Short mmCIF file of N, CA, C and O in Angstrom, two decimals:
data_model
loop_
_atom_site.label_atom_id
_atom_site.label_comp_id
_atom_site.label_asym_id
_atom_site.label_seq_id
_atom_site.Cartn_x
_atom_site.Cartn_y
_atom_site.Cartn_z
N SER A 1 0.87 -1.10 0.05
CA SER A 1 -0.10 0.06 -0.08
C SER A 1 0.75 1.22 0.03
O SER A 1 1.94 1.17 0.46
N ILE A 2 0.38 2.41 -0.51
CA ILE A 2 0.96 3.63 -0.52
C ILE A 2 0.11 4.46 0.28
O ILE A 2 -1.07 4.77 0.20
N TYR A 3 0.52 5.23 1.26
CA TYR A 3 -0.06 6.06 2.30
C TYR A 3 0.32 7.44 1.95
O TYR A 3 1.43 7.83 1.54
N PHE A 4 -0.75 8.33 2.02
CA PHE A 4 -0.42 9.90 1.71
C PHE A 4 -1.36 10.80 2.23
O PHE A 4 -2.38 10.31 2.82
N THR A 5 -1.20 11.94 2.29
CA THR A 5 -1.88 12.97 2.60
C THR A 5 -2.41 14.01 1.61
O THR A 5 -1.65 13.80 0.75
N LYS A 6 -3.18 14.83 1.79
CA LYS A 6 -3.65 15.86 1.02
C LYS A 6 -3.55 17.25 1.51
O LYS A 6 -4.13 17.33 2.61
N ALA A 7 -2.81 18.14 0.92
CA ALA A 7 -2.67 19.48 1.45
C ALA A 7 -4.18 20.10 1.53
O ALA A 7 -4.86 20.21 0.96
N GLY A 8 -4.21 20.70 3.14
CA GLY A 8 -5.42 21.23 3.42
C GLY A 8 -6.61 20.26 3.65
O GLY A 8 -7.66 20.92 3.89
N ARG A 9 -6.16 19.20 3.56
CA ARG A 9 -7.48 18.24 4.03
C ARG A 9 -7.13 17.08 5.16
O ARG A 9 -5.95 16.78 5.04
N ALA A 10 -7.93 16.99 6.18
CA ALA A 10 -7.60 16.23 7.20
C ALA A 10 -7.72 14.84 6.72
O ALA A 10 -8.39 14.38 5.65
N GLY A 11 -6.74 13.89 7.44
CA GLY A 11 -6.91 12.45 7.21
C GLY A 11 -5.60 12.03 6.53
O GLY A 11 -4.94 12.63 5.97
N LEU A 12 -5.46 10.54 6.75
CA LEU A 12 -4.36 9.91 6.08
C LEU A 12 -4.89 8.85 5.16
O LEU A 12 -5.94 8.17 5.59
N PHE A 13 -4.53 8.68 4.04
CA PHE A 13 -5.19 7.96 3.06
C PHE A 13 -4.28 6.77 2.50
O PHE A 13 -3.01 6.93 2.56
N ARG A 14 -4.79 5.67 2.21
CA ARG A 14 -4.03 4.56 1.70
C ARG A 14 -4.52 4.21 0.22
O ARG A 14 -5.82 4.10 -0.05
N PHE A 15 -3.56 4.13 -0.68
CA PHE A 15 -3.89 3.52 -2.09
C PHE A 15 -3.60 2.10 -2.00
O PHE A 15 -2.46 1.71 -1.85
N ARG A 16 -4.49 1.35 -2.22
CA ARG A 16 -4.38 -0.18 -2.22
C ARG A 16 -3.84 -0.56 -3.63
O ARG A 16 -4.62 -0.57 -4.66
N GLN A 17 -2.65 -1.16 -3.91
CA GLN A 17 -2.00 -1.36 -5.14
C GLN A 17 -2.82 -2.57 -5.76
O GLN A 17 -2.97 -2.66 -7.04
N ASP A 18 -3.32 -3.56 -4.94
CA ASP A 18 -3.93 -4.75 -5.53
C ASP A 18 -5.28 -4.48 -6.11
O ASP A 18 -5.71 -5.13 -7.24
N ASP A 19 -5.96 -3.46 -5.76
CA ASP A 19 -7.18 -3.07 -6.47
C ASP A 19 -7.49 -1.64 -6.88
O ASP A 19 -8.36 -1.39 -7.37
N GLY A 20 -6.35 -0.82 -6.73
CA GLY A 20 -6.47 0.53 -6.97
C GLY A 20 -7.44 1.45 -6.21
O GLY A 20 -7.68 2.58 -6.65
N GLU A 21 -7.90 0.92 -5.08
CA GLU A 21 -8.81 1.74 -4.27
C GLU A 21 -8.09 2.67 -3.41
O GLU A 21 -6.93 2.30 -3.06
N VAL A 22 -8.69 3.89 -3.06
CA VAL A 22 -8.14 4.87 -2.10
C VAL A 22 -9.14 4.86 -0.86
O VAL A 22 -10.36 4.79 -1.14
N GLU A 23 -8.69 4.73 0.28
CA GLU A 23 -9.37 4.73 1.39
C GLU A 23 -8.83 5.51 2.50
O GLU A 23 -7.51 5.70 2.67
N THR A 24 -9.68 6.14 3.38
CA THR A 24 -9.26 6.97 4.43
C THR A 24 -8.83 5.98 5.73
O THR A 24 -9.81 5.07 5.98
N VAL A 25 -7.69 5.96 6.36
CA VAL A 25 -7.27 5.04 7.15
C VAL A 25 -7.25 5.88 8.49
O VAL A 25 -7.32 5.15 9.72
N LEU A 26 -6.93 7.14 8.42
CA LEU A 26 -6.79 7.86 9.63
C LEU A 26 -7.83 9.14 9.54
O LEU A 26 -6.94 10.16 9.13
N PRO A 27 -8.98 9.41 9.42
CA PRO A 27 -9.76 10.46 9.48
C PRO A 27 -9.34 11.79 10.16
O PRO A 27 -9.36 12.85 9.85
N ASP A 28 -8.77 11.52 11.46
CA ASP A 28 -8.60 12.53 12.35
C ASP A 28 -7.22 12.94 12.17
O ASP A 28 -6.85 13.88 13.16
N LEU A 29 -6.29 12.58 11.22
CA LEU A 29 -5.04 13.29 11.26
C LEU A 29 -5.42 14.80 10.78
O LEU A 29 -5.98 15.02 9.70
N PRO A 30 -4.87 15.69 11.67
CA PRO A 30 -5.30 17.19 11.18
C PRO A 30 -4.79 17.59 9.99
O PRO A 30 -3.62 17.08 9.39
N ALA A 31 -5.59 18.45 9.25
CA ALA A 31 -5.05 19.06 7.98
C ALA A 31 -3.87 19.89 8.16
O ALA A 31 -2.92 19.90 7.28
N SER A 32 -3.54 20.39 9.41
CA SER A 32 -2.35 21.03 9.64
C SER A 32 -1.14 20.23 9.57
O SER A 32 0.07 20.61 9.43
N SER A 33 -1.23 18.86 9.73
CA SER A 33 -0.29 17.78 9.71
C SER A 33 0.08 17.10 8.36
O SER A 33 0.80 16.16 8.47
N TRP A 34 -0.48 17.78 7.42
CA TRP A 34 -0.22 17.02 6.18
C TRP A 34 1.08 16.64 5.64
O TRP A 34 1.39 15.82 4.97
N ASN A 35 2.02 17.47 6.10
CA ASN A 35 3.50 17.28 5.72
C ASN A 35 4.35 16.94 7.04
O ASN A 35 5.50 16.85 6.93
N ASP A 36 3.60 16.74 8.08
CA ASP A 36 4.61 16.63 9.32
C ASP A 36 4.07 15.15 10.03
O ASP A 36 3.54 14.97 11.18
N TRP A 37 4.38 14.00 9.30
CA TRP A 37 4.05 12.73 9.80
C TRP A 37 5.02 11.67 9.42
O TRP A 37 5.71 11.83 8.38
N GLY A 38 5.07 10.58 10.12
CA GLY A 38 5.93 9.33 9.74
C GLY A 38 5.15 8.26 10.02
O GLY A 38 4.45 8.01 11.09
N LEU A 39 5.40 7.15 9.18
CA LEU A 39 4.64 5.77 9.38
C LEU A 39 5.72 4.72 9.15
O LEU A 39 6.57 4.78 8.45
N ALA A 40 5.66 3.83 10.10
CA ALA A 40 6.62 2.70 10.17
C ALA A 40 5.77 1.61 10.61
O ALA A 40 5.49 1.56 11.90
N GLY A 41 5.54 0.40 9.93
CA GLY A 41 4.82 -0.75 10.25
C GLY A 41 3.31 -0.29 10.78
O GLY A 41 2.69 0.60 9.91
N GLU A 42 3.00 -0.65 11.95
CA GLU A 42 1.73 -0.30 12.38
C GLU A 42 1.76 1.22 13.35
O GLU A 42 0.59 1.67 13.62
N PHE A 43 2.82 1.86 13.33
CA PHE A 43 2.90 3.06 14.16
C PHE A 43 2.87 4.31 13.34
O PHE A 43 3.61 4.23 12.14
N LEU A 44 2.19 5.26 13.67
CA LEU A 44 2.10 6.45 12.99
C LEU A 44 2.48 7.68 13.98
O LEU A 44 1.96 7.66 15.07
N ALA A 45 3.32 8.42 13.63
CA ALA A 45 3.67 9.71 14.51
C ALA A 45 3.24 10.89 13.59
O ALA A 45 3.51 10.87 12.40
N TRP A 46 2.80 11.99 14.33
CA TRP A 46 2.69 13.32 13.68
C TRP A 46 2.82 14.48 14.60
O TRP A 46 2.76 14.11 15.66
N SER A 47 3.02 15.64 13.96
CA SER A 47 2.95 16.76 14.92
C SER A 47 1.80 17.82 14.46
O SER A 47 1.46 17.79 13.21
N ASP A 48 1.18 18.38 15.33
CA ASP A 48 0.31 19.49 15.08
C ASP A 48 0.67 20.61 15.96
O ASP A 48 1.65 20.73 16.61
N GLU A 49 -0.48 21.42 16.12
CA GLU A 49 -0.22 22.69 16.97
C GLU A 49 0.17 22.44 18.43
O GLU A 49 0.56 23.24 19.22
N SER A 50 -0.39 21.23 19.08
CA SER A 50 -0.37 20.99 20.38
C SER A 50 0.87 20.26 20.75
O SER A 50 1.48 20.20 21.76
N GLY A 51 1.51 19.48 19.70
CA GLY A 51 2.84 18.82 20.01
C GLY A 51 2.87 17.47 18.94
O GLY A 51 2.58 17.62 17.99
N ILE A 52 3.61 16.74 19.62
CA ILE A 52 4.02 15.13 18.90
C ILE A 52 3.10 14.14 19.33
O ILE A 52 3.06 14.03 20.55
N TRP A 53 2.55 13.48 18.38
CA TRP A 53 1.57 12.33 18.75
C TRP A 53 2.11 11.12 18.13
O TRP A 53 2.80 11.17 17.19
N LEU A 54 1.79 10.01 18.82
CA LEU A 54 2.17 8.64 18.44
C LEU A 54 1.20 7.71 18.76
O LEU A 54 0.29 7.65 19.57
N GLY A 55 0.69 7.02 17.71
CA GLY A 55 -0.45 6.00 17.69
C GLY A 55 -0.30 4.83 16.76
O GLY A 55 0.59 4.91 16.01
N LYS A 56 -1.19 3.82 16.93
CA LYS A 56 -1.25 2.76 16.18
C LYS A 56 -2.30 2.96 14.82
O LYS A 56 -3.31 3.50 15.09
N LEU A 57 -1.64 2.89 13.79
CA LEU A 57 -2.48 3.15 12.53
C LEU A 57 -3.82 2.46 12.55
O LEU A 57 -4.90 3.43 12.14
N LEU A 58 -4.05 1.38 12.88
CA LEU A 58 -5.46 0.76 12.66
C LEU A 58 -6.06 0.62 14.07
O LEU A 58 -7.10 -0.14 14.40
N GLN A 59 -5.76 1.51 14.92
CA GLN A 59 -6.46 1.41 16.21
C GLN A 59 -6.87 2.94 16.64
O GLN A 59 -6.07 3.58 17.24
N PRO A 60 -7.94 3.30 16.20
CA PRO A 60 -8.65 4.65 16.36
C PRO A 60 -8.56 4.86 18.03
O PRO A 60 -8.90 3.90 18.79
N GLY A 61 -8.11 6.03 18.25
CA GLY A 61 -8.11 6.44 19.80
C GLY A 61 -6.86 6.07 20.50
O GLY A 61 -6.64 6.16 21.69
N SER A 62 -5.91 5.37 19.77
CA SER A 62 -4.86 4.87 20.36
C SER A 62 -3.46 5.97 20.48
O SER A 62 -2.64 5.80 21.23
N ALA A 63 -3.83 7.12 19.70
CA ALA A 63 -2.70 8.07 19.79
C ALA A 63 -2.52 8.93 21.20
O ALA A 63 -3.66 9.17 22.06
N ARG A 64 -1.42 9.24 21.43
CA ARG A 64 -1.19 9.82 22.63
C ARG A 64 -0.10 11.05 22.33
O ARG A 64 0.79 10.81 21.55
N LEU A 65 -0.22 12.07 23.18
CA LEU A 65 0.62 13.20 23.14
C LEU A 65 1.88 12.72 23.66
O LEU A 65 2.04 12.46 25.01
N ILE A 66 3.03 12.86 22.98
CA ILE A 66 4.43 12.25 23.37
C ILE A 66 5.08 13.52 24.13
O ILE A 66 5.74 13.48 25.03
N HIS A 67 4.91 14.67 23.23
CA HIS A 67 5.84 16.01 23.81
C HIS A 67 5.09 17.14 23.15
O HIS A 67 4.54 17.18 22.13
N PRO A 68 4.92 18.08 24.19
CA PRO A 68 4.22 19.43 23.74
C PRO A 68 5.07 19.94 22.63
O PRO A 68 6.22 19.90 22.56
N ARG A 69 4.46 21.00 21.84
CA ARG A 69 5.16 21.53 20.80
C ARG A 69 6.08 22.54 21.19
O ARG A 69 5.67 23.41 22.09
N PRO A 70 7.44 22.60 21.18
CA PRO A 70 8.10 23.54 21.66
C PRO A 70 7.77 25.02 21.02
O PRO A 70 7.29 25.16 20.07
N SER A 71 7.94 26.12 21.94
CA SER A 71 7.63 27.41 21.51
C SER A 71 8.55 27.91 20.57
O SER A 71 9.74 27.35 20.41
N GLN A 72 8.15 28.65 19.60
CA GLN A 72 9.10 29.48 18.55
C GLN A 72 9.65 28.37 17.72
O GLN A 72 10.73 28.71 17.24
N VAL A 73 8.89 27.40 17.32
CA VAL A 73 9.38 26.37 16.30
C VAL A 73 8.53 26.78 15.00
O VAL A 73 7.50 26.95 14.93
N VAL A 74 9.56 26.94 13.97
CA VAL A 74 9.07 27.40 12.67
C VAL A 74 8.61 26.03 11.86
O VAL A 74 7.60 25.95 11.24
N GLY A 75 9.41 24.84 11.99
CA GLY A 75 9.05 23.52 11.32
C GLY A 75 9.24 22.35 12.33
O GLY A 75 10.17 22.56 13.19
N LEU A 76 8.51 21.52 12.21
CA LEU A 76 8.65 20.50 13.06
C LEU A 76 8.48 19.12 12.17
O LEU A 76 7.27 18.80 11.78
N SER A 77 9.42 18.30 12.06
CA SER A 77 9.08 17.07 11.29
C SER A 77 9.38 15.74 12.16
O SER A 77 10.21 15.72 13.24
N VAL A 78 8.55 14.67 12.01
CA VAL A 78 8.80 13.58 12.80
C VAL A 78 8.95 12.26 12.00
O VAL A 78 8.58 12.40 10.77
N GLY A 79 9.44 11.20 12.61
CA GLY A 79 9.52 9.94 12.08
C GLY A 79 9.46 8.90 13.43
O GLY A 79 9.73 9.13 14.31
N VAL A 80 9.22 7.54 13.01
CA VAL A 80 9.11 6.69 13.93
C VAL A 80 9.91 5.36 13.44
O VAL A 80 9.79 5.19 12.33
N SER A 81 10.64 4.67 14.38
CA SER A 81 11.14 3.50 14.26
C SER A 81 10.31 2.49 13.75
O SER A 81 8.97 2.40 14.16
N SER A 82 10.67 1.34 13.23
CA SER A 82 9.84 0.26 12.58
C SER A 82 9.15 -0.39 13.59
O SER A 82 8.09 -0.99 13.42
N ASP A 83 9.74 -0.40 14.95
CA ASP A 83 9.07 -1.31 16.06
C ASP A 83 8.35 -0.34 17.02
O ASP A 83 7.83 -0.78 17.81
N GLY A 84 8.09 0.94 16.62
CA GLY A 84 7.48 2.00 17.50
C GLY A 84 8.10 2.36 18.78
O GLY A 84 7.72 3.09 19.46
N SER A 85 9.42 1.83 18.91
CA SER A 85 10.06 2.22 20.15
C SER A 85 10.89 3.65 20.15
O SER A 85 11.16 4.10 21.17
N ARG A 86 11.04 4.24 19.05
CA ARG A 86 11.78 5.40 18.95
C ARG A 86 11.09 6.30 17.92
O ARG A 86 10.61 6.03 17.02
N LEU A 87 11.19 7.56 18.37
CA LEU A 87 10.50 8.55 17.77
C LEU A 87 11.71 9.58 17.34
O LEU A 87 12.61 10.04 18.13
N TYR A 88 11.60 10.08 16.16
CA TYR A 88 12.76 10.94 15.65
C TYR A 88 12.09 12.35 15.25
O TYR A 88 11.00 12.44 14.61
N ALA A 89 12.63 13.39 15.82
CA ALA A 89 11.97 14.57 15.57
C ALA A 89 13.22 15.54 14.87
O ALA A 89 14.19 15.68 15.46
N SER A 90 12.66 16.62 14.24
CA SER A 90 13.65 17.63 13.70
C SER A 90 12.84 19.05 13.88
O SER A 90 11.74 19.20 13.36
N TYR A 91 13.53 19.88 14.63
CA TYR A 91 12.74 21.12 15.06
C TYR A 91 13.65 22.11 14.31
O TYR A 91 14.76 22.24 14.36
N THR A 92 12.89 23.15 13.89
CA THR A 92 13.46 24.28 13.09
C THR A 92 12.99 25.37 13.65
O THR A 92 11.87 25.69 13.71
N ASP A 93 13.93 26.49 14.00
CA ASP A 93 13.43 27.71 14.33
C ASP A 93 14.23 28.78 13.27
O ASP A 93 14.71 28.34 12.32
N ASP A 94 14.17 29.96 13.67
CA ASP A 94 14.82 30.89 12.60
C ASP A 94 16.18 30.87 12.38
O ASP A 94 16.89 31.36 11.54
N VAL A 95 16.94 30.23 13.43
CA VAL A 95 18.46 30.20 13.36
C VAL A 95 19.00 28.90 13.11
O VAL A 95 19.93 28.69 12.50
N GLU A 96 18.47 27.67 13.64
CA GLU A 96 19.08 26.43 13.71
C GLU A 96 18.17 25.28 13.59
O GLU A 96 16.88 25.59 13.74
N ILE A 97 18.64 24.08 13.27
CA ILE A 97 17.83 22.99 13.25
C ILE A 97 18.37 21.97 14.36
O ILE A 97 19.60 21.60 14.36
N ASP A 98 17.42 21.42 15.21
CA ASP A 98 17.73 20.54 16.26
C ASP A 98 17.22 19.14 15.78
O ASP A 98 15.96 19.27 15.42
N LEU A 99 17.94 18.07 16.14
CA LEU A 99 17.59 16.77 15.81
C LEU A 99 17.42 15.87 17.25
O LEU A 99 18.41 16.21 18.12
N ALA A 100 16.50 15.17 17.47
CA ALA A 100 16.26 14.59 18.58
C ALA A 100 15.65 13.08 18.41
O ALA A 100 15.07 12.88 17.44
N THR A 101 16.10 12.15 19.31
CA THR A 101 15.38 10.79 19.27
C THR A 101 15.25 10.52 20.57
O THR A 101 15.71 10.97 21.69
N THR A 102 14.00 9.78 20.77
CA THR A 102 13.69 9.37 22.16
C THR A 102 13.28 7.85 22.21
O THR A 102 12.76 7.26 21.22
N GLU A 103 13.25 7.27 23.27
CA GLU A 103 12.98 5.95 23.40
C GLU A 103 11.86 5.71 24.44
O GLU A 103 11.66 6.49 25.44
N PHE A 104 10.81 4.98 23.93
CA PHE A 104 9.47 4.74 24.70
C PHE A 104 9.72 3.50 25.56
O PHE A 104 10.25 2.42 25.14
N ARG A 105 9.04 3.63 26.81
CA ARG A 105 9.14 2.43 27.68
C ARG A 105 7.66 2.26 28.10
O ARG A 105 6.93 3.30 28.22
N PRO A 106 6.97 1.09 27.97
CA PRO A 106 5.55 0.92 28.58
C PRO A 106 5.43 1.38 29.91
O PRO A 106 6.35 1.30 30.75
#
């Protein structure tokens, strides 16, 4: 499958290569997060105006806020490791870019 977002529209979509159908797999991904998300296996991370979120793709309501959005950030990009144990984030402000990784424990 190919996962994608649409600028200005809420949701994460999947193009199924076997039958050519497009379906919405996460309708509540904010439209503001269309370019700030990462998918690995069953795990999806995204950022919005409140912070960085991590959830399971096919489990609605599983998302949890991992970190509040840092103040004075111009850009915030995220990714997630294939096993969901690490989140990668890139913060951009007016002067520099910071990279961070964190490990999650149950």
